[in-house]
Coordinates of C-alpha atoms and ligand atoms in Angstrom, one line a residue:
M1 CA -27.7 -17.7 5.9
K2 CA -27.2 -19.3 2.5
I3 CA -25.4 -18.0 -0.6
A4 CA -28.2 -17.4 -3.1
A5 CA -26.3 -15.8 -6.0
A6 CA -22.8 -15.4 -7.3
E7 CA -21.8 -13.1 -10.1
V8 CA -18.5 -12.5 -11.8
I9 CA -18.0 -8.9 -12.9
V10 CA -15.2 -8.0 -15.3
T11 CA -14.6 -4.2 -15.7
S12 CA -11.8 -2.1 -17.0
P13 CA -11.7 1.4 -15.5
S14 CA -8.1 2.3 -16.4
R15 CA -7.2 -1.4 -16.2
N16 CA -8.9 -4.8 -16.0
F17 CA -10.4 -6.1 -12.7
V18 CA -12.3 -9.3 -11.9
T19 CA -14.7 -9.1 -9.0
L20 CA -16.9 -11.7 -7.5
K21 CA -20.2 -10.6 -5.9
L22 CA -22.0 -13.0 -3.6
T23 CA -25.5 -12.4 -2.4
T24 CA -27.1 -14.2 0.5
D25 CA -30.7 -15.4 0.7
D26 CA -31.4 -12.4 3.0
G27 CA -29.9 -10.0 0.6
V28 CA -26.5 -9.3 2.1
T29 CA -23.8 -8.8 -0.6
G30 CA -20.0 -9.3 -0.4
L31 CA -17.2 -8.5 -2.8
G32 CA -14.0 -10.4 -3.6
D33 CA -11.1 -9.5 -5.9
A34 CA -10.0 -12.1 -8.4
T35 CA -7.8 -9.9 -10.6
L36 CA -4.8 -11.7 -12.2
N37 CA -3.0 -9.2 -14.3
G38 CA -2.8 -10.3 -17.9
R39 CA -4.7 -13.6 -17.3
E40 CA -8.0 -12.0 -16.0
L41 CA -10.4 -14.1 -18.1
A42 CA -8.9 -17.4 -17.0
V43 CA -9.9 -16.6 -13.4
A44 CA -13.3 -15.2 -14.5
T45 CA -14.0 -18.5 -16.3
Y46 CA -12.6 -20.7 -13.5
L47 CA -15.0 -18.9 -11.1
S48 CA -18.1 -18.9 -13.3
E49 CA -17.7 -22.4 -14.6
H50 CA -16.2 -24.3 -11.7
V51 CA -16.7 -22.3 -8.5
V52 CA -20.0 -20.4 -8.7
P53 CA -22.0 -23.7 -9.1
L54 CA -20.5 -25.1 -5.9
L55 CA -21.3 -22.0 -3.9
I56 CA -25.0 -21.8 -4.3
E57 CA -26.9 -23.0 -1.2
R58 CA -23.7 -23.1 0.9
D59 CA -23.8 -21.6 4.4
A60 CA -22.3 -18.1 4.0
H61 CA -20.9 -18.1 7.5
R62 CA -18.6 -21.1 7.0
I63 CA -15.6 -19.3 5.7
E64 CA -12.9 -21.7 6.8
D65 CA -14.8 -24.8 5.6
T66 CA -15.6 -23.2 2.2
W67 CA -11.9 -22.3 1.8
Q68 CA -10.8 -25.9 2.5
Y69 CA -13.6 -27.3 0.3
L70 CA -12.3 -25.2 -2.7
Y71 CA -8.6 -25.8 -1.9
R72 CA -8.6 -29.5 -0.8
G73 CA -11.6 -30.5 -2.9
A74 CA -9.8 -29.7 -6.2
Y75 CA -7.4 -32.5 -7.1
W76 CA -5.0 -30.0 -8.7
R77 CA -4.3 -27.5 -6.0
R78 CA -2.5 -24.1 -5.9
G79 CA -1.5 -22.0 -8.9
P80 CA -2.4 -18.3 -9.4
V81 CA -5.7 -18.9 -11.3
T82 CA -7.0 -21.3 -8.6
M83 CA -5.8 -19.2 -5.7
A84 CA -7.1 -15.9 -7.1
A85 CA -10.6 -17.5 -7.5
I86 CA -10.5 -18.9 -3.9
A87 CA -9.3 -15.5 -2.7
A88 CA -12.4 -13.8 -4.2
V89 CA -14.7 -16.2 -2.5
D90 CA -12.9 -15.8 0.9
M91 CA -12.9 -12.0 0.7
A92 CA -16.6 -11.9 -0.3
L93 CA -17.5 -14.1 2.7
W94 CA -15.5 -12.0 5.1
D95 CA -17.2 -8.9 3.6
I96 CA -20.6 -10.5 4.3
K97 CA -19.7 -11.6 7.8
G98 CA -18.6 -8.0 8.6
K99 CA -21.8 -6.6 7.2
V100 CA -23.9 -9.0 9.2
A101 CA -22.0 -8.2 12.4
A102 CA -22.1 -4.5 11.5
L103 CA -18.3 -4.4 12.1
P104 CA -15.3 -3.6 9.8
L105 CA -13.4 -6.7 9.1
Y106 CA -10.4 -5.7 11.2
Q107 CA -12.6 -5.8 14.3
L108 CA -13.5 -9.5 13.5
I109 CA -9.9 -10.6 13.3
G110 CA -8.6 -9.1 16.6
G111 CA -9.1 -5.3 16.3
A112 CA -6.6 -2.6 15.5
S113 CA -3.0 -3.1 16.6
R114 CA -2.0 0.4 15.4
A115 CA -3.5 3.7 14.4
G116 CA -2.7 3.4 10.7
L117 CA -0.5 1.5 8.2
L118 CA 2.8 3.1 7.0
A119 CA 2.5 3.1 3.2
Y120 CA 5.2 3.4 0.5
G121 CA 4.6 5.1 -2.8
H122 CA 6.5 4.6 -6.1
A123 CA 8.9 7.4 -7.2
S124 CA 10.6 7.0 -10.5
G125 CA 12.4 9.0 -13.1
T126 CA 14.3 8.7 -16.4
T127 CA 17.1 11.0 -15.0
L128 CA 18.4 11.7 -11.5
E129 CA 16.7 15.1 -11.7
S130 CA 13.3 13.8 -12.6
L131 CA 13.6 11.0 -10.0
A132 CA 14.3 13.7 -7.3
E133 CA 11.2 15.6 -8.4
S134 CA 9.2 12.4 -8.1
V135 CA 10.5 11.7 -4.6
Q136 CA 9.8 15.3 -3.7
A137 CA 6.2 15.1 -5.1
H138 CA 5.6 12.0 -3.0
L139 CA 6.8 13.7 0.1
E140 CA 4.5 16.6 -0.6
R141 CA 1.6 14.1 -1.0
G142 CA 2.4 12.9 2.5
Y143 CA 4.3 9.7 1.9
R144 CA 6.7 8.7 4.6
A145 CA 8.4 5.8 2.7
I146 CA 9.3 5.7 -1.0
R147 CA 10.2 3.1 -3.5
V148 CA 12.9 4.3 -6.0
Q149 CA 13.2 3.0 -9.6
T150 CA 15.1 4.7 -12.4
A151 CA 15.9 4.3 -16.0
V152 CA 19.4 2.8 -16.6
P153 CA 21.9 4.0 -19.2
G154 CA 22.2 1.2 -21.7
I155 CA 18.7 -0.1 -21.2
N156 CA 16.1 1.4 -23.6
A157 CA 12.8 0.6 -21.8
L158 CA 12.6 -0.4 -18.2
Y159 CA 9.6 -1.6 -16.2
G160 CA 8.6 0.4 -13.2
V161 CA 9.7 3.8 -14.5
A162 CA 6.7 5.9 -15.1
A163 CA 7.9 8.1 -18.0
Q164 CA 4.6 8.1 -19.9
A165 CA 2.5 8.5 -16.9
Q166 CA 4.4 11.6 -15.7
A167 CA 4.3 13.2 -19.1
S168 CA 0.5 12.8 -19.1
G169 CA 0.1 14.2 -15.6
E170 CA -0.9 10.9 -14.0
R171 CA 1.1 9.8 -11.0
Y172 CA 1.7 6.2 -12.1
D173 CA 1.5 4.0 -15.2
Y174 CA -1.8 2.3 -14.6
E175 CA -1.0 -0.1 -17.3
P176 CA 2.7 0.0 -18.0
A177 CA 2.5 -2.0 -21.2
G178 CA -0.6 -0.3 -22.5
R179 CA -3.4 -2.2 -24.1
G180 CA -3.1 -4.6 -26.9
A181 CA -3.2 -8.3 -27.9
R182 CA 0.5 -8.9 -27.2
P183 CA 3.0 -7.8 -24.6
V184 CA 5.4 -5.0 -25.4
E185 CA 9.1 -6.1 -25.5
E186 CA 11.6 -4.3 -23.3
D187 CA 15.3 -4.9 -23.0
W188 CA 17.6 -5.9 -20.1
D189 CA 21.3 -5.6 -19.3
T190 CA 22.2 -6.9 -15.8
R191 CA 25.7 -5.4 -15.8
A192 CA 24.4 -1.9 -16.7
Y193 CA 21.8 -2.2 -14.0
L194 CA 24.2 -3.3 -11.3
R195 CA 26.6 -0.4 -12.2
H196 CA 23.9 2.2 -12.0
V197 CA 21.6 1.5 -9.1
P198 CA 24.1 2.1 -6.2
K199 CA 24.8 5.6 -7.7
V200 CA 21.1 6.4 -7.8
F201 CA 20.7 5.6 -4.1
E202 CA 23.9 7.6 -3.2
H203 CA 22.3 10.5 -5.0
V204 CA 18.9 10.1 -3.3
R205 CA 20.4 9.7 0.2
R206 CA 22.6 12.8 -0.3
Q207 CA 19.6 14.9 -1.4
F208 CA 16.9 13.5 1.0
G209 CA 19.0 12.6 4.1
P210 CA 19.3 9.4 6.2
E211 CA 15.8 9.2 7.7
L212 CA 13.5 8.5 4.8
P213 CA 12.8 4.8 4.4
L214 CA 13.8 3.9 0.8
L215 CA 12.8 0.7 -1.1
H216 CA 13.8 -0.9 -4.4
D217 CA 12.3 -3.6 -6.6
A218 CA 14.6 -5.7 -8.8
H219 CA 11.6 -7.5 -10.4
H220 CA 13.1 -11.0 -10.2
R221 CA 15.8 -10.0 -12.8
L222 CA 19.0 -11.1 -11.0
R223 CA 20.9 -14.4 -10.3
P224 CA 21.8 -15.1 -6.7
I225 CA 25.4 -13.9 -6.9
E226 CA 24.3 -10.7 -8.7
A227 CA 21.7 -10.1 -6.0
A228 CA 24.3 -10.7 -3.3
R229 CA 26.5 -8.0 -4.9
L230 CA 23.7 -5.5 -5.3
G231 CA 22.5 -6.0 -1.7
K232 CA 26.1 -5.5 -0.4
E233 CA 26.7 -2.4 -2.5
L234 CA 23.4 -0.9 -1.3
E235 CA 24.2 -1.4 2.4
P236 CA 25.6 2.2 2.9
Y237 CA 22.3 3.6 1.8
D238 CA 20.3 1.7 4.5
L239 CA 17.4 0.4 2.3
F240 CA 14.1 -0.5 4.0
W241 CA 14.2 -3.5 1.6
L242 CA 15.4 -4.9 -1.7
E243 CA 12.5 -6.6 -3.3
D244 CA 12.3 -9.7 -5.6
C245 CA 16.1 -9.7 -6.1
T246 CA 15.9 -13.2 -7.7
P247 CA 13.0 -15.3 -9.1
G248 CA 11.3 -16.8 -6.0
E249 CA 11.3 -20.4 -7.4
N250 CA 15.0 -20.8 -6.7
Q251 CA 14.6 -20.7 -2.9
Q252 CA 18.1 -22.1 -2.2
G253 CA 19.5 -19.2 -4.1
L254 CA 18.4 -16.9 -1.3
R255 CA 20.8 -18.6 1.1
L256 CA 23.7 -17.4 -1.1
V257 CA 22.2 -13.8 -1.1
R258 CA 21.8 -13.9 2.7
Q259 CA 25.4 -15.0 3.2
H260 CA 26.7 -11.8 1.6
T261 CA 24.4 -9.0 2.6
T262 CA 22.4 -7.5 5.5
T263 CA 20.2 -5.4 3.2
P264 CA 16.6 -6.6 4.2
L265 CA 14.9 -8.8 1.6
A266 CA 11.2 -8.9 0.6
I267 CA 9.8 -11.6 -1.6
G268 CA 6.4 -13.2 -2.4
E269 CA 4.2 -11.1 -4.6
V270 CA 3.8 -14.0 -7.1
F271 CA 3.5 -16.6 -4.4
N272 CA 0.1 -18.4 -4.0
T273 CA 0.3 -20.5 -0.8
V274 CA 2.1 -20.8 2.5
Y275 CA 4.2 -23.6 1.0
D276 CA 5.9 -21.1 -1.3
F277 CA 7.1 -19.3 1.9
Q278 CA 8.0 -22.4 3.9
T279 CA 11.8 -22.5 3.2
L280 CA 12.1 -18.7 3.1
I281 CA 10.4 -18.3 6.5
T282 CA 11.9 -21.2 8.4
E283 CA 15.4 -20.5 7.2
Q284 CA 14.9 -16.7 7.8
L285 CA 15.9 -15.9 4.2
I286 CA 13.5 -13.0 3.9
D287 CA 12.5 -10.1 6.2
Y288 CA 9.1 -9.2 4.6
V289 CA 6.2 -11.3 3.3
R290 CA 5.1 -9.7 0.0
A291 CA 1.9 -11.8 -0.5
A292 CA -1.3 -10.1 -1.8
A293 CA -4.6 -11.2 -0.4
T294 CA -5.8 -11.5 -4.0
H295 CA -3.2 -14.0 -5.2
F296 CA -2.7 -15.9 -2.0
G297 CA -6.2 -17.3 -1.4
G298 CA -7.7 -14.3 0.5
V299 CA -7.8 -13.0 4.0
T300 CA -7.9 -16.5 5.7
P301 CA -4.4 -17.7 4.5
L302 CA -2.9 -14.2 4.7
R303 CA -3.5 -14.1 8.4
K304 CA -2.1 -17.6 8.8
V305 CA 1.1 -17.0 6.9
M306 CA 1.7 -13.8 9.0
D307 CA 1.3 -15.8 12.2
F308 CA 3.8 -18.4 10.9
A309 CA 6.1 -15.5 9.9
A310 CA 5.7 -13.9 13.4
T311 CA 7.5 -16.8 15.1
Y312 CA 10.6 -15.9 13.0
Q313 CA 10.2 -12.1 13.5
I314 CA 9.3 -11.6 9.9
R315 CA 6.9 -8.8 9.1
S316 CA 4.4 -8.0 6.4
G317 CA 4.9 -5.9 3.2
F318 CA 1.8 -6.8 1.3
H319 CA 1.7 -6.3 -2.5
G320 CA -0.4 -3.2 -3.4
P321 CA 0.0 -2.4 -7.1
T322 CA -2.9 -0.9 -9.1
D323 CA -3.7 -4.4 -10.5
V324 CA -4.8 -5.4 -7.0
S325 CA -8.3 -3.9 -7.0
P326 CA -9.6 -1.6 -4.3
V327 CA -11.4 -4.7 -2.9
G328 CA -8.1 -6.7 -2.7
L329 CA -6.4 -3.7 -1.2
A330 CA -9.1 -3.3 1.4
A331 CA -8.7 -7.0 2.4
Q332 CA -5.0 -6.5 3.1
L333 CA -5.5 -3.2 4.9
H334 CA -7.8 -4.9 7.4
V335 CA -5.3 -7.7 7.9
G336 CA -2.4 -5.3 8.2
L337 CA -4.2 -3.2 10.8
A338 CA -5.1 -6.3 12.9
I339 CA -1.8 -8.3 12.9
H340 CA 1.0 -7.6 15.3
N341 CA 3.8 -8.1 12.8
F342 CA 2.8 -5.5 10.3
G343 CA 5.8 -4.0 8.4
I344 CA 4.7 -1.7 5.6
Q345 CA 2.0 -1.5 3.0
E346 CA 2.6 -0.8 -0.7
Y347 CA 0.3 1.9 -2.1
M348 CA 0.0 2.7 -5.8
E349 CA -2.9 4.9 -5.9
H350 CA -5.8 3.8 -8.1
S351 CA -6.9 6.1 -11.0
Q352 CA -10.0 8.3 -10.7
A353 CA -11.8 6.0 -13.1
T354 CA -11.1 3.0 -10.9
N355 CA -12.2 4.9 -7.8
S356 CA -15.5 5.9 -9.5
V357 CA -16.3 2.2 -10.0
F358 CA -15.1 1.0 -6.6
R359 CA -16.2 3.3 -3.8
Q360 CA -13.9 2.9 -0.9
S361 CA -14.0 3.8 2.8
M362 CA -10.3 3.6 3.3
S363 CA -8.2 6.8 3.8
F364 CA -4.6 7.9 3.3
E365 CA -3.4 10.6 5.7
D366 CA 0.1 11.7 6.7
G367 CA 1.6 8.7 5.0
H368 CA -0.6 6.1 6.6
L369 CA -3.5 4.1 5.3
H370 CA -6.6 3.1 7.3
P371 CA -9.3 0.7 5.9
G372 CA -12.1 2.8 7.5
D373 CA -15.0 1.7 9.7
A374 CA -17.6 0.7 7.2
P375 CA -18.9 -2.8 7.9
G376 CA -17.1 -5.6 6.1
L377 CA -14.3 -4.7 3.7
G378 CA -15.7 -1.1 3.1
V379 CA -15.8 -1.2 -0.7
E380 CA -18.9 -0.9 -2.8
L381 CA -19.0 -1.6 -6.6
D382 CA -21.0 0.7 -8.8
E383 CA -22.2 -1.8 -11.3
A384 CA -23.7 0.7 -13.7
A385 CA -20.3 2.5 -13.8
A386 CA -18.5 -0.8 -14.1
A387 CA -20.5 -1.7 -17.2
G388 CA -19.3 1.4 -18.9
H389 CA -15.7 0.0 -18.9
P390 CA -15.6 -3.3 -20.9
Y391 CA -12.6 -5.6 -20.8
E392 CA -9.8 -5.0 -23.2
P393 CA -6.7 -7.3 -23.5
A394 CA -3.7 -5.8 -21.8
Y395 CA -0.4 -7.4 -20.9
L396 CA 2.7 -6.6 -18.9
P397 CA 5.8 -6.2 -21.0
V398 CA 8.3 -9.0 -21.4
S399 CA 12.1 -8.4 -21.5
R400 CA 14.8 -9.8 -23.6
L401 CA 18.6 -9.6 -23.5
K402 CA 20.5 -7.8 -26.3
D403 CA 20.9 -11.1 -28.2
G404 CA 17.2 -11.8 -28.1
T405 CA 17.1 -14.3 -25.2
M406 CA 14.0 -14.0 -23.0
H407 CA 14.8 -12.8 -19.6
D408 CA 13.2 -13.4 -16.2
W409 CA 10.5 -11.3 -14.8
Ligands
CS2_501 C1 5.4 -4.5 -8.8 C2 4.1 -4.7 -9.5 O1 4.3 -3.4 -7.1 C3 5.2 -4.1 -7.4 O2 6.0 -4.4 -6.5 O3 6.3 -5.6 -8.8 O4 3.9 -3.5 -10.2 C4 4.0 -5.9 -10.4 O5 4.9 -5.8 -11.4 C5 2.6 -6.0 -10.9 O6 1.7 -6.1 -9.9 C6 2.4 -7.2 -11.9 O7 1.1 -7.3 -12.2
MG502 MG1 7.3 -5.9 -7.0

């Protein structure tokens, strides 16, 4: 079974997505997600100019060999553009293999280890009251675990707080920065943030009790000693995890954080390969692997990093924002269902427009996700609908300190 055609499809139903569609010589199709938020066209071009020509005539069954060919065969390895492109090929080949076998992907990689995947949703608010309403709305939707983000007095605009989306009746900001040729600028004040966040969790715990798993994302904004302080001050509120407390590049910095706090740590949504996790896993500096199938080279390496993590009792917490397409989400739902060391799955629901372009077999019931039992990944792309949503430039915001200094993501 040979790869006969490969097509890169860029579509923008609520936000931009890059999808690779492979077709075999006997007409089986497979989809892969190559979406890299804010750099979508770089991956689309990498795929169409440098990968698609290499795929034609290859044996569609040789997933591992194709992965190694694209990874080891390029002199300059790794990086988000390269790894998102390889991810799309890997996912599409797994999708094809599942369709040929007439089995959902999770059956090909060991079968289900659980009935469904505990998912967390994103509650946020500009005030403690609107935050509580958002938590309550998530509970009513069935969520059994909730990420909590709030506005901070002294910071004018803060990423991850869905003020506009709530006003317009949508559950989330599908594109927090909105569309445009340049990123919106937000501000940041670490001391104001550190003063406010523990009070927020005190409030939420008092109102919603001790059982509900609560999570928080610091979006890489802190220095190690600041993250250590935040983790320590959040200990009374028993967080499920504190995410991206520091930028992941400074891996030694996590040693300092770990020395001071028992709040569980999750890192890795911007990581591209197992090497980015090597120190964090072997030194047990994190508790959850945040990789996304889409930015980590696909299903094949995601399973491998989770086996590596399992030997250190580290669990999964795969990245599931709306900029991971339904195809990428499906890939990680299959992996999460099959592996033993699943932890939790992030779930930011896609918009109706996105769901009308990508038809999914997955379900969300009683706080748990399941990838469904359609063969392969279980996602179909409506190409006519996709064509009705052309690409538009869109960027995440950037943040600056009060004196104008650019701050970390
Ligand atoms: C966030 C993401 O879901 C998360 O944890 O950090 O919304 C992230 O900011 C975006 O995926 C960036 O594209
Ligand atoms: Mg995050």
